[in-house]
Tab-separated table of C-alpha atoms in Angstrom:
chain	number	residue	atom	x	y	z
A	1	MET	CA	7.207	-11.541	0.592
A	2	SER	CA	5.164	-11.572	-2.604
A	3	LEU	CA	1.986	-9.555	-2.372
A	4	HIS	CA	-1.321	-10.937	-3.512
A	5	PRO	CA	-2.080	-9.883	-7.087
A	6	THR	CA	-5.283	-8.153	-6.124
A	7	SER	CA	-3.926	-6.244	-3.134
A	8	LEU	CA	-3.053	-3.522	-5.616
A	9	THR	CA	-6.643	-2.334	-5.549
A	10	ASP	CA	-8.162	-2.113	-2.095
A	11	ARG	CA	-10.690	0.706	-2.261
A	12	SER	CA	-14.398	0.690	-2.922
A	13	ALA	CA	-16.855	3.472	-3.664
A	14	GLU	CA	-20.564	4.115	-4.011
A	15	LEU	CA	-21.991	4.057	-7.531
A	16	LEU	CA	-24.997	6.323	-8.024
A	17	LEU	CA	-27.229	6.593	-11.106
A	18	ASP	CA	-29.888	9.299	-11.053
A	19	GLY	CA	-32.456	9.365	-13.881
A	20	VAL	CA	-29.943	8.160	-16.465
A	21	ALA	CA	-31.040	7.946	-20.098
A	22	LEU	CA	-29.075	7.363	-23.292
A	23	ARG	CA	-30.076	7.957	-26.890
A	24	LEU	CA	-27.857	6.978	-29.806
A	25	SER	CA	-28.684	7.916	-33.405
A	26	GLY	CA	-32.192	8.801	-32.316
A	27	ARG	CA	-32.772	5.413	-30.661
A	28	VAL	CA	-33.540	5.088	-26.953
A	29	VAL	CA	-30.906	2.727	-25.553
A	30	LEU	CA	-31.390	3.315	-21.822
A	31	GLU	CA	-34.157	5.116	-20.000
A	32	GLY	CA	-34.959	6.074	-16.410
A	33	LEU	CA	-32.113	4.218	-14.672
A	34	SER	CA	-31.814	5.160	-10.996
A	35	PHE	CA	-30.085	3.163	-8.278
A	36	SER	CA	-27.430	3.429	-5.609
A	37	ALA	CA	-24.921	0.612	-5.119
A	38	ASP	CA	-22.131	0.216	-2.586
A	39	GLU	CA	-21.917	-3.589	-2.635
A	40	ARG	CA	-18.540	-5.126	-3.484
A	41	ARG	CA	-19.952	-7.377	-6.204
A	42	ILE	CA	-22.706	-6.158	-8.516
A	43	GLY	CA	-23.904	-8.066	-11.556
A	44	ILE	CA	-25.830	-6.616	-14.483
A	45	VAL	CA	-27.568	-9.191	-16.659
A	46	GLY	CA	-29.819	-9.025	-19.689
A	47	ARG	CA	-30.358	-10.346	-23.158
A	48	ASN	CA	-28.292	-9.158	-26.129
A	49	GLY	CA	-29.292	-5.632	-27.106
A	50	SER	CA	-30.671	-4.755	-23.674
A	51	GLY	CA	-28.165	-1.912	-23.201
A	52	LYS	CA	-25.616	-3.651	-20.953
A	53	THR	CA	-22.491	-2.552	-22.834
A	54	SER	CA	-23.829	0.995	-23.196
A	55	LEU	CA	-24.360	1.089	-19.429
A	56	ALA	CA	-20.798	-0.157	-18.882
A	57	ARG	CA	-19.438	2.666	-21.042
A	58	LEU	CA	-21.574	5.189	-19.169
A	59	ILE	CA	-20.364	4.011	-15.755
A	60	ALA	CA	-16.759	4.193	-16.965
A	61	GLY	CA	-17.330	7.753	-18.196
A	62	LEU	CA	-16.466	6.932	-21.796
A	63	ILE	CA	-19.734	8.461	-22.964
A	64	ALA	CA	-22.030	10.980	-21.298
A	65	PRO	CA	-25.700	10.217	-20.608
A	66	SER	CA	-28.342	12.046	-22.626
A	67	ALA	CA	-30.084	12.781	-19.335
A	68	GLY	CA	-29.360	12.228	-15.659
A	69	GLN	CA	-26.055	11.769	-13.871
A	70	ILE	CA	-23.650	8.984	-12.912
A	71	THR	CA	-21.248	9.457	-10.012
A	72	ILE	CA	-18.707	7.311	-8.213
A	73	ALA	CA	-17.777	8.598	-4.757
A	74	ALA	CA	-19.726	11.781	-5.611
A	75	THR	CA	-17.609	12.453	-8.726
A	76	ASP	CA	-19.201	12.753	-12.182
A	77	MET	CA	-17.278	10.307	-14.377
A	78	ALA	CA	-18.120	11.928	-17.722
A	79	ARG	CA	-17.226	15.463	-16.652
A	80	ASP	CA	-14.060	14.854	-14.635
A	81	ARG	CA	-11.883	12.488	-16.624
A	82	LYS	CA	-8.835	12.997	-14.377
A	83	ALA	CA	-10.764	11.907	-11.314
A	84	ALA	CA	-12.357	9.103	-13.325
A	85	LEU	CA	-8.944	7.545	-13.973
A	86	ARG	CA	-8.492	6.948	-10.240
A	87	SER	CA	-12.131	6.044	-9.607
A	88	VAL	CA	-13.102	3.567	-12.318
A	89	GLY	CA	-11.438	1.105	-14.668
A	90	ILE	CA	-13.070	-0.883	-17.443
A	91	LEU	CA	-12.274	-4.211	-19.067
A	92	PHE	CA	-13.719	-4.416	-22.578
A	93	GLN	CA	-15.373	-7.561	-23.866
A	94	ASN	CA	-12.778	-8.016	-26.600
A	95	PRO	CA	-9.187	-7.368	-25.456
A	96	ASP	CA	-8.197	-6.594	-29.052
A	97	HIS	CA	-10.365	-3.501	-28.769
A	98	GLN	CA	-8.513	-2.419	-25.628
A	99	ILE	CA	-4.846	-3.181	-26.194
A	100	ILE	CA	-2.976	-0.226	-27.693
A	101	PHE	CA	0.725	-1.022	-27.338
A	102	PRO	CA	2.875	-3.757	-28.927
A	103	THR	CA	4.420	-5.145	-25.717
A	104	VAL	CA	2.903	-6.179	-22.393
A	105	SER	CA	5.026	-3.822	-20.281
A	106	GLU	CA	4.051	-0.824	-22.441
A	107	GLU	CA	0.375	-1.750	-22.214
A	108	VAL	CA	0.406	-2.165	-18.433
A	109	GLY	CA	2.539	0.943	-17.928
A	110	PHE	CA	0.457	3.272	-20.094
A	111	GLY	CA	-2.183	3.978	-17.451
A	112	LEU	CA	0.478	4.578	-14.811
A	113	THR	CA	2.077	7.184	-17.066
A	114	GLN	CA	-1.286	8.900	-17.448
A	115	LEU	CA	-1.558	9.073	-13.664
A	116	GLY	CA	1.599	11.208	-13.646
A	117	HIS	CA	4.255	8.705	-12.542
A	118	ASP	CA	7.760	9.227	-13.906
A	119	LYS	CA	9.455	6.698	-16.138
A	120	ALA	CA	11.342	4.943	-13.342
A	121	GLU	CA	8.234	4.594	-11.166
A	122	VAL	CA	6.186	3.322	-14.105
A	123	ALA	CA	8.836	0.660	-14.774
A	124	ARG	CA	8.937	-0.297	-11.097
A	125	GLN	CA	5.165	-0.612	-10.700
A	126	THR	CA	4.787	-2.403	-14.034
A	127	GLY	CA	7.412	-4.951	-13.051
A	128	ALA	CA	5.804	-5.349	-9.636
A	129	ILE	CA	2.320	-6.135	-10.940
A	130	LEU	CA	3.674	-8.574	-13.520
A	131	GLN	CA	5.593	-10.363	-10.766
A	132	ARG	CA	2.556	-10.438	-8.478
A	133	PHE	CA	0.586	-12.212	-11.175
A	134	GLY	CA	3.534	-14.530	-11.842
A	135	LYS	CA	3.945	-13.063	-15.334
A	136	GLY	CA	7.294	-11.280	-15.077
A	137	HIS	CA	8.461	-13.146	-18.177
A	138	TRP	CA	5.699	-11.450	-20.179
A	139	ALA	CA	7.265	-7.976	-19.932
A	140	ASP	CA	8.700	-7.915	-23.447
A	141	ALA	CA	6.144	-10.266	-24.981
A	142	ALA	CA	4.334	-9.030	-28.081
A	143	THR	CA	0.677	-8.464	-27.185
A	144	HIS	CA	-0.514	-9.690	-30.585
A	145	SER	CA	1.152	-13.064	-29.993
A	146	LEU	CA	-0.822	-13.787	-26.807
A	147	SER	CA	-3.917	-15.954	-26.640
A	148	GLN	CA	-7.323	-14.385	-26.020
A	149	GLY	CA	-7.243	-15.308	-22.348
A	150	GLN	CA	-3.693	-13.983	-21.950
A	151	LYS	CA	-4.690	-10.712	-23.599
A	152	GLN	CA	-7.647	-10.427	-21.237
A	153	LEU	CA	-5.309	-10.964	-18.276
A	154	VAL	CA	-2.981	-8.240	-19.600
A	155	CYS	CA	-5.950	-5.877	-19.773
A	156	LEU	CA	-6.944	-6.794	-16.204
A	157	MET	CA	-3.403	-6.144	-14.949
A	158	ALA	CA	-3.374	-2.793	-16.778
A	159	VAL	CA	-6.632	-1.815	-15.063
A	160	LEU	CA	-5.540	-3.014	-11.603
A	161	ALA	CA	-2.230	-1.176	-11.927
A	162	MET	CA	-4.149	2.110	-11.811
A	163	ARG	CA	-5.812	1.123	-8.501
A	164	PRO	CA	-9.376	2.232	-9.325
A	165	ALA	CA	-12.076	2.125	-6.651
A	166	LEU	CA	-14.492	0.374	-9.027
A	167	ILE	CA	-13.876	-1.943	-11.962
A	168	VAL	CA	-16.401	-2.517	-14.760
A	169	LEU	CA	-16.072	-5.840	-16.564
A	170	ASP	CA	-17.992	-6.139	-19.825
A	171	GLU	CA	-18.520	-9.853	-20.602
A	172	PRO	CA	-14.888	-10.616	-19.639
A	173	TYR	CA	-15.257	-14.410	-19.969
A	174	SER	CA	-16.819	-14.431	-23.426
A	175	GLY	CA	-14.997	-16.723	-25.847
A	176	LEU	CA	-12.525	-18.109	-23.292
A	177	ASP	CA	-11.846	-21.815	-22.826
A	178	ILE	CA	-12.950	-23.333	-19.507
A	179	PRO	CA	-9.519	-23.416	-17.733
A	180	THR	CA	-8.696	-19.832	-18.758
A	181	ARG	CA	-12.169	-18.678	-17.806
A	182	ARG	CA	-11.888	-20.234	-14.348
A	183	GLN	CA	-8.441	-18.727	-13.815
A	184	LEU	CA	-9.640	-15.245	-14.756
A	185	MET	CA	-12.707	-15.679	-12.551
A	186	ARG	CA	-10.421	-16.507	-9.602
A	187	TYR	CA	-8.436	-13.318	-10.189
A	188	VAL	CA	-11.629	-11.250	-10.361
A	189	ASP	CA	-13.057	-12.936	-7.244
A	190	ARG	CA	-10.061	-11.760	-5.216
A	191	VAL	CA	-10.114	-8.123	-6.351
A	192	GLU	CA	-10.774	-5.919	-3.318
A	193	ALA	CA	-12.245	-3.043	-5.306
A	194	SER	CA	-15.951	-2.901	-6.101
A	195	VAL	CA	-16.736	-4.893	-9.251
A	196	VAL	CA	-19.582	-4.354	-11.710
A	197	LEU	CA	-19.773	-7.415	-13.947
A	198	ILE	CA	-21.819	-7.222	-17.159
A	199	SER	CA	-23.024	-10.616	-18.329
A	200	HIS	CA	-25.749	-12.462	-20.199
A	201	ASP	CA	-25.030	-15.571	-18.116
A	202	PRO	CA	-26.312	-15.533	-14.502
A	203	ALA	CA	-23.984	-18.473	-13.726
A	204	THR	CA	-20.980	-16.106	-13.833
A	205	LEU	CA	-22.472	-14.120	-10.932
A	206	MET	CA	-22.250	-16.846	-8.287
A	207	GLY	CA	-21.404	-15.290	-4.935
A	208	PHE	CA	-22.346	-11.772	-6.037
A	209	ASP	CA	-24.069	-9.488	-3.522
A	210	ARG	CA	-26.536	-7.977	-5.949
A	211	VAL	CA	-27.848	-8.506	-9.469
A	212	ILE	CA	-29.653	-5.969	-11.662
A	213	TRP	CA	-31.667	-7.238	-14.603
A	214	LEU	CA	-31.665	-4.902	-17.589
A	215	ASP	CA	-34.268	-5.398	-20.306
A	216	GLN	CA	-34.980	-3.097	-23.272
A	217	GLY	CA	-33.000	-0.319	-21.623
A	218	LYS	CA	-34.874	-0.422	-18.320
A	219	ILE	CA	-34.360	-2.080	-14.943
A	220	ARG	CA	-36.777	-5.013	-14.712
A	221	ASP	CA	-35.527	-6.503	-11.450
A	222	ASP	CA	-33.003	-5.728	-8.749
A	223	GLY	CA	-32.047	-7.857	-5.779
A	224	PRO	CA	-29.681	-10.392	-4.231
A	225	ARG	CA	-28.062	-13.024	-6.464
A	226	ARG	CA	-29.666	-15.944	-4.650
A	227	GLY	CA	-32.608	-17.270	-6.590
A	228	PHE	CA	-32.238	-14.573	-9.235
A	229	CYS	CA	-32.456	-15.893	-12.791
A	230	PRO	CA	-34.206	-13.640	-15.303
A	231	CYS	CA	-33.623	-16.193	-18.047
A	232	SER	CA	-36.051	-18.547	-16.313
A	233	ARG	CA	-38.778	-15.987	-16.921
A	234	HIS	CA	-37.736	-14.604	-20.286
A	235	ARG	CA	-35.612	-16.304	-22.868
A	236	CYS	CA	-32.377	-14.431	-23.548
A	237	GLY	CA	-31.282	-14.030	-27.136
A	238	HIS	CA	-31.268	-11.817	-30.187
A	239	GLY	CA	-35.003	-11.908	-30.596
A	240	GLY	CA	-34.698	-13.249	-34.115
A	241	LYS	CA	-33.898	-9.883	-35.709
A	242	ARG	CA	-31.502	-9.917	-38.650
A	243	MET	CA	-29.140	-7.031	-39.190
A	244	ILE	CA	-29.877	-5.306	-42.487
A	245	SER	CA	-26.336	-4.253	-43.311
A	246	LEU	CA	-23.096	-3.367	-41.622
A	247	THR	CA	-23.751	0.260	-40.727
A	248	SER	CA	-27.382	1.113	-41.456
A	249	PRO	CA	-29.569	1.279	-38.322
A	250	VAL	CA	-32.803	1.144	-40.355
A	251	ARG	CA	-33.995	-0.202	-43.686
A	252	ILE	CA	-34.697	2.476	-46.288
A	253	TRP	CA	-35.766	2.621	-49.924
A	254	ALA	CA	-32.170	2.299	-51.196
A	255	HIS	CA	-31.859	-1.206	-49.754
A	256	ASP	CA	-34.318	-2.374	-52.422
A	257	MET	CA	-32.262	-0.983	-55.343
A	258	ARG	CA	-30.091	-3.376	-57.315
A	259	ALA	CA	-26.451	-3.249	-56.220
A	260	GLY	CA	-25.286	-2.853	-59.833
A	261	VAL	CA	-27.476	0.214	-60.310
A	262	LYS	CA	-26.168	1.823	-57.115
A	263	LEU	CA	-22.531	1.117	-57.918
A	264	GLY	CA	-23.009	2.354	-61.496
A	265	LEU	CA	-24.584	5.601	-60.309
A	266	LEU	CA	-21.800	5.973	-57.749
A	267	SER	CA	-19.187	5.630	-60.492
A	268	LEU	CA	-20.903	8.188	-62.731
A	269	ALA	CA	-21.330	10.641	-59.854
A	270	THR	CA	-17.676	10.281	-58.855
A	271	VAL	CA	-16.514	10.957	-62.430
A	272	ALA	CA	-18.761	14.040	-62.564
A	273	LEU	CA	-17.385	15.321	-59.254
A	274	PHE	CA	-13.788	15.081	-60.454
A	275	ALA	CA	-14.691	16.714	-63.773
A	276	SER	CA	-15.896	19.888	-62.028
A	277	GLU	CA	-13.670	22.569	-60.506
A	278	SER	CA	-16.469	24.939	-59.505
A	279	PRO	CA	-16.884	25.321	-55.710
A	280	LEU	CA	-20.490	26.348	-56.355
A	281	VAL	CA	-21.311	23.176	-58.295
A	282	LEU	CA	-19.464	20.969	-55.819
A	283	GLY	CA	-21.142	22.690	-52.861
A	284	GLY	CA	-24.506	22.078	-54.486
A	285	ALA	CA	-23.591	18.428	-54.954
A	286	ALA	CA	-22.689	18.159	-51.272
A	287	LEU	CA	-26.073	19.618	-50.313
A	288	GLY	CA	-27.746	17.170	-52.667
A	289	VAL	CA	-26.021	14.222	-51.001
A	290	GLY	CA	-27.095	15.578	-47.621
A	291	ALA	CA	-30.688	15.626	-48.856
A	292	LEU	CA	-30.222	12.055	-50.124
A	293	TYR	CA	-29.311	10.916	-46.595
A	294	LEU	CA	-32.344	12.716	-45.183
A	295	THR	CA	-34.657	10.707	-47.440
A	296	GLY	CA	-33.854	7.773	-45.178
A	297	GLY	CA	-35.006	9.656	-42.093
A	298	ALA	CA	-33.198	11.446	-39.274
A	299	ARG	CA	-31.853	8.264	-37.695
A	300	PHE	CA	-30.311	7.042	-40.952
A	301	ALA	CA	-28.841	10.494	-41.638
A	302	ARG	CA	-27.216	10.649	-38.200
A	303	ALA	CA	-25.689	7.194	-38.701
A	304	GLY	CA	-24.325	8.321	-42.064
A	305	LEU	CA	-22.831	11.437	-40.501
A	306	ASP	CA	-21.123	9.299	-37.853
A	307	GLY	CA	-19.528	7.291	-40.639
A	308	LEU	CA	-17.997	10.446	-42.104
A	309	ARG	CA	-16.349	11.700	-38.923
A	310	MET	CA	-13.086	9.969	-39.842
A	311	LEU	CA	-12.705	12.530	-42.646
A	312	TRP	CA	-12.249	15.611	-40.481
A	313	PRO	CA	-8.422	15.308	-40.029
A	314	PHE	CA	-7.976	15.159	-43.809
A	315	LEU	CA	-10.335	18.089	-44.354
A	316	VAL	CA	-8.460	20.158	-41.763
A	317	VAL	CA	-5.104	19.435	-43.434
A	318	ILE	CA	-6.519	20.347	-46.857
A	319	ALA	CA	-7.996	23.591	-45.514
A	320	LEU	CA	-4.762	24.599	-43.735
A	321	TRP	CA	-2.596	23.861	-46.793
A	322	HIS	CA	-4.723	25.815	-49.214
A	323	GLY	CA	-5.104	28.616	-46.687
A	324	VAL	CA	-1.321	28.920	-46.333
A	325	THR	CA	-0.782	28.832	-50.110
A	326	GLY	CA	-3.603	31.311	-50.714
A	327	GLN	CA	-5.572	28.899	-52.926
A	328	ILE	CA	-8.839	29.279	-51.061
A	329	GLU	CA	-11.162	28.517	-54.001
A	330	ALA	CA	-9.205	25.389	-54.932
A	331	GLY	CA	-9.236	24.283	-51.284
A	332	VAL	CA	-13.008	24.623	-51.079
A	333	ALA	CA	-13.376	22.624	-54.305
A	334	VAL	CA	-11.108	19.796	-53.083
A	335	THR	CA	-12.874	19.682	-49.711
A	336	MET	CA	-16.358	19.556	-51.242
A	337	ARG	CA	-15.288	16.935	-53.774
A	338	LEU	CA	-13.737	14.658	-51.152
A	339	LEU	CA	-16.639	15.007	-48.727
A	340	THR	CA	-19.275	14.383	-51.385
A	341	ALA	CA	-17.515	11.401	-52.985
A	342	VAL	CA	-16.912	9.646	-49.672
A	343	ALA	CA	-20.458	10.413	-48.501
A	344	LEU	CA	-21.875	8.818	-51.654
A	345	ALA	CA	-19.667	5.736	-51.216
A	346	ASN	CA	-20.736	5.532	-47.577
A	347	PHE	CA	-24.407	5.725	-48.605
A	348	VAL	CA	-23.953	2.797	-51.009
A	349	THR	CA	-22.059	0.805	-48.365
A	350	MET	CA	-24.788	1.390	-45.790
A	351	THR	CA	-27.500	0.086	-48.095
A	352	THR	CA	-25.801	-2.778	-49.954
A	353	GLN	CA	-25.094	-6.360	-48.904
A	354	LEU	CA	-21.515	-7.579	-49.303
A	355	SER	CA	-22.679	-10.590	-51.333
A	356	ASP	CA	-24.403	-8.245	-53.782
A	357	MET	CA	-21.204	-6.215	-54.195
A	358	ILE	CA	-19.234	-9.384	-54.931
A	359	ALA	CA	-21.826	-10.457	-57.525
A	360	VAL	CA	-21.466	-7.118	-59.337
A	361	MET	CA	-17.662	-7.388	-59.321
A	362	SER	CA	-17.912	-10.936	-60.666
A	363	TRP	CA	-20.086	-9.740	-63.566
A	364	LEU	CA	-17.723	-6.871	-64.392
A	365	LEU	CA	-14.720	-9.179	-64.445
A	366	THR	CA	-16.330	-11.747	-66.783
A	367	PRO	CA	-14.027	-10.828	-69.745
A	368	LEU	CA	-10.941	-11.685	-67.659
A	369	ARG	CA	-12.345	-15.094	-66.780
A	370	ARG	CA	-12.956	-15.779	-70.484
A	371	LEU	CA	-9.219	-15.294	-70.934
A	372	GLY	CA	-8.602	-18.031	-68.367
A	373	LEU	CA	-7.697	-15.710	-65.486
A	374	SER	CA	-8.972	-16.261	-61.956
A	375	THR	CA	-10.801	-13.183	-60.676
A	376	ARG	CA	-12.007	-14.471	-57.308
A	377	ALA	CA	-9.316	-12.715	-55.248
A	378	LEU	CA	-9.957	-9.402	-57.005
A	379	GLU	CA	-13.726	-9.699	-56.553
A	380	LEU	CA	-13.356	-10.248	-52.845
A	381	SER	CA	-10.619	-7.679	-52.271
A	382	VAL	CA	-12.441	-4.794	-53.961
A	383	ALA	CA	-15.708	-5.618	-52.218
A	384	LEU	CA	-14.027	-5.962	-48.823
A	385	VAL	CA	-12.231	-2.635	-49.173
A	386	VAL	CA	-15.535	-0.886	-49.897
A	387	ARG	CA	-17.385	-2.794	-47.214
A	388	PHE	CA	-14.923	-2.542	-44.333
A	389	ALA	CA	-14.099	1.154	-44.555
A	390	PRO	CA	-16.800	1.877	-41.923
A	391	VAL	CA	-15.411	-0.955	-39.757
A	392	LEU	CA	-12.010	0.733	-39.724
A	393	ALA	CA	-13.709	3.943	-38.600
A	394	GLN	CA	-15.398	1.999	-35.791
A	395	LYS	CA	-12.077	0.532	-34.708
A	396	GLY	CA	-10.616	4.036	-34.627
A	397	GLY	CA	-13.462	5.019	-32.332
A	398	ARG	CA	-12.786	2.043	-30.048
A	399	LEU	CA	-9.075	2.896	-29.857
A	400	THR	CA	-9.992	6.463	-28.950
A	401	GLU	CA	-12.263	5.133	-26.195
A	402	SER	CA	-9.504	2.845	-24.951
A	403	TRP	CA	-7.169	5.840	-24.794
A	404	ARG	CA	-9.744	7.996	-22.986
A	405	ALA	CA	-10.385	5.218	-20.474
A	406	ARG	CA	-6.844	5.732	-19.178
A	407	SER	CA	-5.958	9.294	-20.136
A	408	PRO	CA	-7.591	12.715	-19.697
A	409	ARG	CA	-5.886	13.916	-22.896
A	410	ARG	CA	-7.216	13.527	-26.427
A	411	ALA	CA	-5.646	10.734	-28.447
A	412	GLY	CA	-5.450	12.673	-31.739
A	413	TRP	CA	-2.793	11.427	-34.155
A	414	LYS	CA	-1.332	9.091	-31.514
A	415	ILE	CA	-3.776	6.294	-32.443
A	416	VAL	CA	-2.736	6.268	-36.111
A	417	THR	CA	0.008	3.651	-35.595
A	418	PRO	CA	-2.077	1.203	-33.508
A	419	LEU	CA	-4.977	1.707	-35.949
A	420	ALA	CA	-2.726	0.786	-38.878
A	421	ALA	CA	-1.529	-2.281	-36.961
A	422	LEU	CA	-5.146	-3.279	-36.287
A	423	ALA	CA	-5.990	-2.935	-39.991
A	424	ILE	CA	-3.071	-5.195	-40.961
A	425	ASP	CA	-4.002	-7.681	-38.242
A	426	ASP	CA	-7.634	-7.731	-39.386
A	427	ALA	CA	-6.519	-8.295	-42.981
A	428	GLU	CA	-4.650	-11.405	-41.855
A	429	TYR	CA	-7.700	-12.675	-39.948
A	430	VAL	CA	-9.968	-12.090	-42.951
A	431	ALA	CA	-7.540	-13.813	-45.321
A	432	GLU	CA	-7.290	-16.826	-43.006
A	433	ALA	CA	-11.068	-17.043	-42.637
A	434	LEU	CA	-11.497	-16.857	-46.414
A	435	ARG	CA	-8.916	-19.556	-46.993
A	436	ALA	CA	-10.605	-21.788	-44.405
A	437	ARG	CA	-13.855	-21.642	-46.407
A	438	GLY	CA	-12.387	-21.698	-49.886
A	439	GLY	CA	-12.932	-18.015	-50.503
A	440	MET	CA	-9.564	-17.478	-52.209
A	441	GLU	CA	-9.638	-20.581	-54.385
C-alpha cells in the first residue's frame, strides 16, 4: 500500500527563542525576540525588510544570533549542526538558491547521505519518497529543466526525506502560478511535522494555529490566526526606499563622484600596483585602501570586507605555493597586489550605478562606432562582469548555506562546480532578459 507523502515526517518539537537579537553589518535586524511555540502550524508575517528571512535562517541554525538563544527540543540549532539536521529543515524562497545537484535523485538523496545512510539505503529512501509523491519518473530528470513549482516540490521532498521535527518555509509560494501554488499548499497542509511558514500574505496562513507579526525586527503581535491581519492596520510594502547600489548598505561620498573619474582612477591605481614589486609599497597601498573604506563608516567598511571574503582561497593557494618554493617576498607582493586591486574594484562597484558604468564604456568605445562597428554587446558585457562579481560571491554564500542546511561538514571546494553551473545559468537568464528588451541590438 502506498504511504501518504507526508507520513515521512511525523514528529513535532517545541521551538524556543530567548532574547534573540541579530545584527548584520552594524545594522539591527532583529531585537528582543522571545517566545515559545509548540503549535503544529505557526505563521510569521510582516512587511518586506521586517526581518522574516533572517529569522528563518536563525531558526534553521544557518546563522547564529548576536544575542540570545534558539532551541528546538532543547537543542541549540546554531551550535549543534548534527542534531540540527534531524531537528529542522528549511525551504528557501527561491529553489534555485537551494538546489545543488544536477538530477532530482541526487538532490533528494544528498541529505540522506549526510545523515549517515549508505548508498543502497539512500537509493531506497530516495526512490520511496519520489514514489510517494507520484514523481518516480523524475529520478533522472535534470533539476535545471524543471519549472519553478517543480523545483520547489523537489526541495520539499529533499527536506521531508530527512524527517525533521520542524520545517521552516520561507515564502514558499512566491512566484508560483495558482494551480502549482494550491498543489504545494496541499502538500504542506498534510505535513505532520511542525511548520513555521514565513509570509507577507496572511491569506496563506488559513487554518494556522498561531500567527506572529514581525515589524522592524520586533514582535508587534502574537495570537491565533482568526481575525489576525496586520496589513489591515499597517500597509505592507517596501516603504518607498530605493536601493542605492547593488552591494552598498549606505550612501557615502563616493556615490556622488562621476563614474568616469572613479573608473579612470581605478585604472591608474591598478597599473601602479602592477608596476611595483616592493612588498612595503604594496602593503602601504593595501592599508590605504582599507582607510578608503573606513571613510564611508564602519558599516560600509564591513560590507566591503564581506565582498572580499571570496578571495581567501586564492590567497591561501598563493601563500602555500610561494612558501613551498621559498619565494616569500614575491608571495607577499602578489598577495598584497591582488587584495588591493580587487578591493579597489569592489569599492568602485559598491558606489557606482550600472547605467553609469555602461555610459562610460559607451564613451570609451566611440572610435569603434565611428568605424561602423556595433559596440553595444561589449559595453554591456564589460559592465555586467564588473557589476555582478559581488552577486557571484553572494550566490557562493547561498550555496554554502544550502550545504550547511543538510550537512555538518564544511562545503569548501565542493561548491565550485555548482557555483560555476549557476554562473553559466545566470548568464543565459541575463542574455535572454537583455534580448527581450533590445539590450543586445
